[in-house]
PDB file of C-alpha atoms in Angstrom:
ATOM      1  CA  GLN A 294     -11.488  -4.231   3.583  1.00  0.00           C
ATOM      2  CA  ASN A 295     -14.433  -2.138   4.638  1.00  0.00           C
ATOM      3  CA  LEU A 296     -16.695  -1.802   7.625  1.00  0.00           C
ATOM      4  CA  LEU A 297     -20.396  -2.463   7.176  1.00  0.00           C
ATOM      5  CA  LEU A 298     -22.903  -0.914   9.598  1.00  0.00           C
ATOM      6  CA  PRO A 299     -26.259  -2.388   8.489  1.00  0.00           C
ATOM      7  CA  TRP A 300     -28.176  -1.106  11.511  1.00  0.00           C
ATOM      8  CA  VAL A 301     -27.545   2.585  10.709  1.00  0.00           C
ATOM      9  CA  ALA A 302     -30.567   4.206   9.082  1.00  0.00           C
ATOM     10  CA  CYS A 303     -30.045   6.781   6.325  1.00  0.00           C
ATOM     11  CA  ASP A 304     -31.270   9.631   8.528  1.00  0.00           C
ATOM     12  CA  GLN A 305     -28.577   8.703  11.098  1.00  0.00           C
ATOM     13  CA  LEU A 306     -25.690   8.957   8.612  1.00  0.00           C
ATOM     14  CA  PRO A 307     -24.884  12.658   9.214  1.00  0.00           C
ATOM     15  CA  GLU A 308     -24.614  12.061  12.971  1.00  0.00           C
ATOM     16  CA  LEU A 309     -22.491   8.949  12.400  1.00  0.00           C
ATOM     17  CA  TRP A 310     -20.207  10.885  10.050  1.00  0.00           C
ATOM     18  CA  ARG A 311     -19.737  13.670  12.634  1.00  0.00           C
ATOM     19  CA  ALA A 312     -18.858  11.107  15.313  1.00  0.00           C
ATOM     20  CA  ALA A 313     -16.445   9.327  12.957  1.00  0.00           C
ATOM     21  CA  ARG A 314     -14.831  12.639  12.044  1.00  0.00           C
ATOM     22  CA  LYS A 315     -14.438  13.595  15.698  1.00  0.00           C
ATOM     23  CA  ALA A 316     -12.785  10.211  16.354  1.00  0.00           C
ATOM     24  CA  GLY A 317     -10.371  10.764  13.449  1.00  0.00           C
ATOM     25  CA  PHE A 318     -11.927   8.263  11.038  1.00  0.00           C
ATOM     26  CA  ALA A 319     -13.240  10.685   8.420  1.00  0.00           C
ATOM     27  CA  ARG A 320     -10.272  11.615   6.235  1.00  0.00           C
ATOM     28  CA  PRO A 321     -10.471  12.823   2.641  1.00  0.00           C
ATOM     29  CA  ASN A 322      -8.046  10.158   1.441  1.00  0.00           C
ATOM     30  CA  ILE A 323     -10.223   8.288  -1.051  1.00  0.00           C
ATOM     31  CA  ARG A 324      -8.052   6.719  -3.796  1.00  0.00           C
ATOM     32  CA  LEU A 325      -4.892   7.988  -2.108  1.00  0.00           C
ATOM     33  CA  LEU A 326      -2.014   5.940  -0.672  1.00  0.00           C
ATOM     34  CA  THR A 327      -3.519   5.622   2.816  1.00  0.00           C
ATOM     35  CA  ASP A 328      -6.882   4.463   1.429  1.00  0.00           C
ATOM     36  CA  MET A 329      -5.323   1.028   1.202  1.00  0.00           C
ATOM     37  CA  ILE A 330      -6.701  -2.488   1.198  1.00  0.00           C
ATOM     38  CA  ALA A 331      -5.187  -4.780   3.827  1.00  0.00           C
ATOM     39  CA  CYS A 332      -6.328  -8.209   4.925  1.00  0.00           C
ATOM     40  CA  PRO A 333      -6.365  -8.988   8.686  1.00  0.00           C
ATOM     41  CA  GLY A 334      -3.066 -10.859   8.332  1.00  0.00           C
ATOM     42  CA  GLY A 335      -1.426 -12.934  11.035  1.00  0.00           C
ATOM     43  CA  ASP A 336      -2.972 -10.957  13.885  1.00  0.00           C
ATOM     44  CA  PHE A 337      -6.426 -12.389  13.127  1.00  0.00           C
ATOM     45  CA  CYS A 338      -6.095 -15.047  10.410  1.00  0.00           C
ATOM     46  CA  SER A 339      -4.695 -18.530  10.988  1.00  0.00           C
ATOM     47  CA  LEU A 340      -3.833 -18.892   7.281  1.00  0.00           C
ATOM     48  CA  ALA A 341      -1.560 -15.839   7.148  1.00  0.00           C
ATOM     49  CA  ASN A 342       2.219 -16.077   6.865  1.00  0.00           C
ATOM     50  CA  ALA A 343       2.761 -12.527   8.080  1.00  0.00           C
ATOM     51  CA  ARG A 344       1.000  -9.652   9.778  1.00  0.00           C
ATOM     52  CA  SER A 345      -0.609  -7.032   7.520  1.00  0.00           C
ATOM     53  CA  ILE A 346      -2.015  -4.540  10.008  1.00  0.00           C
ATOM     54  CA  PRO A 347       1.349  -3.337  11.417  1.00  0.00           C
ATOM     55  CA  ILE A 348       2.614  -2.758   7.866  1.00  0.00           C
ATOM     56  CA  ALA A 349      -0.516  -0.751   7.025  1.00  0.00           C
ATOM     57  CA  GLU A 350      -0.139   1.215  10.271  1.00  0.00           C
ATOM     58  CA  ALA A 351       3.532   2.001   9.613  1.00  0.00           C
ATOM     59  CA  ILE A 352       2.766   3.325   6.133  1.00  0.00           C
ATOM     60  CA  THR A 353      -0.245   5.303   7.367  1.00  0.00           C
ATOM     61  CA  GLU A 354       1.787   6.849  10.202  1.00  0.00           C
ATOM     62  CA  ARG A 355       4.487   7.908   7.769  1.00  0.00           C
ATOM     63  CA  TYR A 356       2.020   9.517   5.355  1.00  0.00           C
ATOM     64  CA  GLN A 357      -0.235  11.722   7.494  1.00  0.00           C
ATOM     65  CA  ASP A 358       0.174  14.979   5.555  1.00  0.00           C
ATOM     66  CA  MET A 359      -2.882  15.353   3.314  1.00  0.00           C
ATOM     67  CA  ASP A 360      -1.056  17.812   1.041  1.00  0.00           C
ATOM     68  CA  GLU A 361       1.654  15.207   0.456  1.00  0.00           C
ATOM     69  CA  LEU A 362      -0.931  12.483  -0.193  1.00  0.00           C
ATOM     70  CA  HIS A 363      -2.744  14.665  -2.721  1.00  0.00           C
ATOM     71  CA  ASP A 364       0.578  15.554  -4.347  1.00  0.00           C
ATOM     72  CA  LEU A 365       1.319  11.831  -4.751  1.00  0.00           C
ATOM     73  CA  GLY A 366      -2.122  11.407  -6.305  1.00  0.00           C
ATOM     74  CA  GLU A 367      -4.124   8.264  -6.846  1.00  0.00           C
ATOM     75  CA  ILE A 368      -2.214   5.179  -5.724  1.00  0.00           C
ATOM     76  CA  ASP A 369      -3.735   1.775  -4.989  1.00  0.00           C
ATOM     77  CA  LEU A 370      -1.799   0.061  -2.192  1.00  0.00           C
ATOM     78  CA  HIS A 371      -2.858  -3.494  -1.309  1.00  0.00           C
ATOM     79  CA  ILE A 372      -1.480  -5.753   1.435  1.00  0.00           C
ATOM     80  CA  SER A 373      -2.001  -9.523   1.764  1.00  0.00           C
ATOM     81  CA  GLY A 374      -0.705 -11.624   4.647  1.00  0.00           C
ATOM     82  CA  CYS A 375      -0.400 -14.766   2.504  1.00  0.00           C
ATOM     83  CA  ILE A 376      -0.696 -16.104  -1.017  1.00  0.00           C
ATOM     84  CA  ASN A 377      -4.491 -16.430  -0.640  1.00  0.00           C
ATOM     85  CA  SER A 378      -4.341 -12.696  -1.433  1.00  0.00           C
ATOM     86  CA  CYS A 379      -7.397 -11.500   0.467  1.00  0.00           C
ATOM     87  CA  GLY A 380      -5.865  -8.004   0.220  1.00  0.00           C
ATOM     88  CA  HIS A 381      -5.448  -8.407  -3.563  1.00  0.00           C
ATOM     89  CA  HIS A 382      -1.758  -7.442  -3.413  1.00  0.00           C
ATOM     90  CA  HIS A 383      -1.253  -8.578  -7.011  1.00  0.00           C
ATOM     91  CA  SER A 384      -3.654  -5.934  -8.352  1.00  0.00           C
ATOM     92  CA  GLY A 385      -2.326  -2.938  -6.425  1.00  0.00           C
ATOM     93  CA  HIS A 386      -0.219  -0.222  -8.001  1.00  0.00           C
ATOM     94  CA  ILE A 387       1.908  -1.098  -4.987  1.00  0.00           C
ATOM     95  CA  GLY A 388       1.359  -4.586  -3.599  1.00  0.00           C
ATOM     96  CA  ILE A 389       2.783  -6.114  -0.449  1.00  0.00           C
ATOM     97  CA  LEU A 390       2.636  -9.885   0.131  1.00  0.00           C
ATOM     98  CA  GLY A 391       3.535 -11.470   3.457  1.00  0.00           C
ATOM     99  CA  VAL A 392       5.644 -14.609   3.117  1.00  0.00           C
ATOM    100  CA  ASP A 393       7.180 -17.060   5.572  1.00  0.00           C
ATOM    101  CA  LYS A 394      10.905 -17.759   5.380  1.00  0.00           C
ATOM    102  CA  ASP A 395      12.155 -20.219   7.970  1.00  0.00           C
ATOM    103  CA  GLY A 396       9.429 -19.194  10.411  1.00  0.00           C
ATOM    104  CA  LEU A 397      10.062 -15.450  10.008  1.00  0.00           C
ATOM    105  CA  GLU A 398       7.809 -12.797   8.458  1.00  0.00           C
ATOM    106  CA  TRP A 399       9.047 -11.311   5.185  1.00  0.00           C
ATOM    107  CA  TYR A 400       7.313  -9.183   2.565  1.00  0.00           C
ATOM    108  CA  GLN A 401       7.473  -9.102  -1.221  1.00  0.00           C
ATOM    109  CA  VAL A 402       6.796  -5.711  -2.773  1.00  0.00           C
ATOM    110  CA  SER A 403       5.330  -5.581  -6.262  1.00  0.00           C
ATOM    111  CA  LEU A 404       4.541  -2.653  -8.529  1.00  0.00           C
ATOM    112  CA  GLY A 405       2.300  -1.984 -11.490  1.00  0.00           C
ATOM    113  CA  GLY A 406      -0.706  -4.148 -10.722  1.00  0.00           C
ATOM    114  CA  SER A 407      -4.176  -3.256 -11.912  1.00  0.00           C
ATOM    115  CA  ASP A 408      -7.636  -4.500 -11.010  1.00  0.00           C
ATOM    116  CA  GLY A 409      -9.069  -3.363 -14.333  1.00  0.00           C
ATOM    117  CA  SER A 410     -10.735  -0.246 -12.920  1.00  0.00           C
ATOM    118  CA  SER A 411     -10.679   3.174 -14.539  1.00  0.00           C
ATOM    119  CA  LEU A 412      -7.911   4.094 -12.071  1.00  0.00           C
ATOM    120  CA  SER A 413      -5.529   1.456 -13.424  1.00  0.00           C
ATOM    121  CA  GLY A 414      -6.398   0.312 -16.911  1.00  0.00           C
ATOM    122  CA  ASP A 415      -6.565  -3.315 -18.019  1.00  0.00           C
ATOM    123  CA  PRO A 416      -6.199  -6.035 -15.342  1.00  0.00           C
ATOM    124  CA  LEU A 417      -2.553  -6.887 -14.791  1.00  0.00           C
ATOM    125  CA  PRO A 418      -0.596  -8.491 -11.936  1.00  0.00           C
ATOM    126  CA  GLY A 419       2.179  -6.431 -10.391  1.00  0.00           C
ATOM    127  CA  LYS A 420       5.838  -7.352 -10.764  1.00  0.00           C
ATOM    128  CA  VAL A 421       8.036  -8.053  -7.741  1.00  0.00           C
ATOM    129  CA  VAL A 422      10.793  -5.449  -7.237  1.00  0.00           C
ATOM    130  CA  GLY A 423      13.317  -7.845  -5.737  1.00  0.00           C
ATOM    131  CA  PRO A 424      13.950 -10.152  -2.807  1.00  0.00           C
ATOM    132  CA  SER A 425      11.689 -10.056   0.227  1.00  0.00           C
ATOM    133  CA  PHE A 426      12.016  -7.364   2.869  1.00  0.00           C
ATOM    134  CA  THR A 427      11.644  -7.378   6.645  1.00  0.00           C
ATOM    135  CA  ALA A 428       8.765  -5.520   8.291  1.00  0.00           C
ATOM    136  CA  THR A 429      11.217  -2.777   9.298  1.00  0.00           C
ATOM    137  CA  GLU A 430      12.367  -2.350   5.700  1.00  0.00           C
ATOM    138  CA  VAL A 431       8.923  -2.184   4.067  1.00  0.00           C
ATOM    139  CA  PRO A 432       8.061   1.454   4.970  1.00  0.00           C
ATOM    140  CA  GLU A 433      11.549   2.508   3.824  1.00  0.00           C
ATOM    141  CA  VAL A 434      11.070   0.649   0.542  1.00  0.00           C
ATOM    142  CA  ILE A 435       7.673   2.282  -0.013  1.00  0.00           C
ATOM    143  CA  GLU A 436       9.194   5.699   0.670  1.00  0.00           C
ATOM    144  CA  ALA A 437      12.058   4.990  -1.759  1.00  0.00           C
ATOM    145  CA  VAL A 438       9.568   3.894  -4.432  1.00  0.00           C
ATOM    146  CA  LEU A 439       7.498   7.047  -3.934  1.00  0.00           C
ATOM    147  CA  ASP A 440      10.605   9.261  -3.977  1.00  0.00           C
ATOM    148  CA  THR A 441      11.555   7.644  -7.291  1.00  0.00           C
ATOM    149  CA  TYR A 442       8.084   8.420  -8.606  1.00  0.00           C
ATOM    150  CA  ARG A 443       8.459  12.064  -7.551  1.00  0.00           C
ATOM    151  CA  GLN A 444      11.807  12.286  -9.354  1.00  0.00           C
ATOM    152  CA  GLN A 445      10.635  10.562 -12.543  1.00  0.00           C
ATOM    153  CA  ARG A 446       7.131  11.948 -13.052  1.00  0.00           C
ATOM    154  CA  THR A 447       6.139  14.682 -15.432  1.00  0.00           C
ATOM    155  CA  THR A 448       3.608  17.360 -14.487  1.00  0.00           C
ATOM    156  CA  GLY A 449       0.242  15.756 -13.785  1.00  0.00           C
ATOM    157  CA  GLU A 450       1.508  12.215 -14.396  1.00  0.00           C
ATOM    158  CA  THR A 451       0.107   9.517 -12.085  1.00  0.00           C
ATOM    159  CA  PHE A 452       2.163   6.910 -10.269  1.00  0.00           C
ATOM    160  CA  ILE A 453       1.024   4.084 -12.529  1.00  0.00           C
ATOM    161  CA  ALA A 454       1.587   6.118 -15.720  1.00  0.00           C
ATOM    162  CA  THR A 455       5.096   7.074 -14.581  1.00  0.00           C
ATOM    163  CA  LEU A 456       5.918   3.469 -13.699  1.00  0.00           C
ATOM    164  CA  ARG A 457       4.727   2.256 -17.092  1.00  0.00           C
ATOM    165  CA  ARG A 458       6.681   4.979 -18.889  1.00  0.00           C
ATOM    166  CA  VAL A 459      10.049   4.584 -17.117  1.00  0.00           C
ATOM    167  CA  GLY A 460       9.861   0.862 -16.326  1.00  0.00           C
ATOM    168  CA  MET A 461      10.790  -1.086 -13.204  1.00  0.00           C
ATOM    169  CA  ASP A 462      14.558  -0.560 -13.108  1.00  0.00           C
ATOM    170  CA  PRO A 463      14.680   2.775 -11.220  1.00  0.00           C
ATOM    171  CA  TYR A 464      12.168   1.435  -8.694  1.00  0.00           C
ATOM    172  CA  LYS A 465      14.111  -1.798  -8.192  1.00  0.00           C
ATOM    173  CA  ALA A 466      17.288   0.208  -7.598  1.00  0.00           C
ATOM    174  CA  ALA A 467      15.474   2.420  -5.083  1.00  0.00           C
ATOM    175  CA  ALA A 468      14.096  -0.606  -3.214  1.00  0.00           C
ATOM    176  CA  LYS A 469      17.558  -2.154  -3.070  1.00  0.00           C
ATOM    177  CA  SER A 470      19.046   1.122  -1.803  1.00  0.00           C
ATOM    178  CA  ALA A 471      16.390   1.320   0.915  1.00  0.00           C
ATOM    179  CA  ARG A 472      17.335  -2.182   2.090  1.00  0.00           C
ATOM    180  CA  ILE A 473      21.024  -1.248   2.232  1.00  0.00           C
ATOM    181  CA  ALA A 474      20.229   1.970   4.136  1.00  0.00           C
ATOM    182  CA  VAL A 475      18.169   0.094   6.751  1.00  0.00           C
ATOM    183  CA  VAL A 476      20.899  -2.526   7.201  1.00  0.00           C
ATOM    184  CA  GLU A 477      23.584   0.161   7.575  1.00  0.00           C
ATOM    185  CA  THR A 478      21.627   2.065  10.248  1.00  0.00           C
ATOM    186  CA  ALA A 479      20.768  -1.073  12.230  1.00  0.00           C
TER     187      ALA A 479
END
């Protein structure tokens, strides 16, 4: 989701950009993991099953190093707080969907989605990696998925190309291992 500032004239854009940069909003992360799409989720939407913003914040906090983000390359990460999919989780290379289980927030993680853009190829919904995860587990699962990508990729190969080449199995195993690791440390 984006911010629209219709009252800013074109000649005011450089000043606005400098102020945004000073406040920490101007980061060169376009098309990278932290340039994610996230709906408002349960914090601001009465339809949501789960909160999206804390998940987005946890992932963003974990991935602050711009060198690491550029090394990971172009990755579309989308988060939706419910099945209405305002965050388009189904079309993200990595998608996160908030679900309700017995009144508790859980998250399904899917991989391999595409919105049909030049970044992703033909439109395709992502595939769920396994059972739902708690909010605490989600950042660990994302890290495990990205570590698997690092291990499996060839030189210059994107996340989505690596996933399509090696298939879901190594990623599913990594997600499951992340869940076990979180449970064991709790």
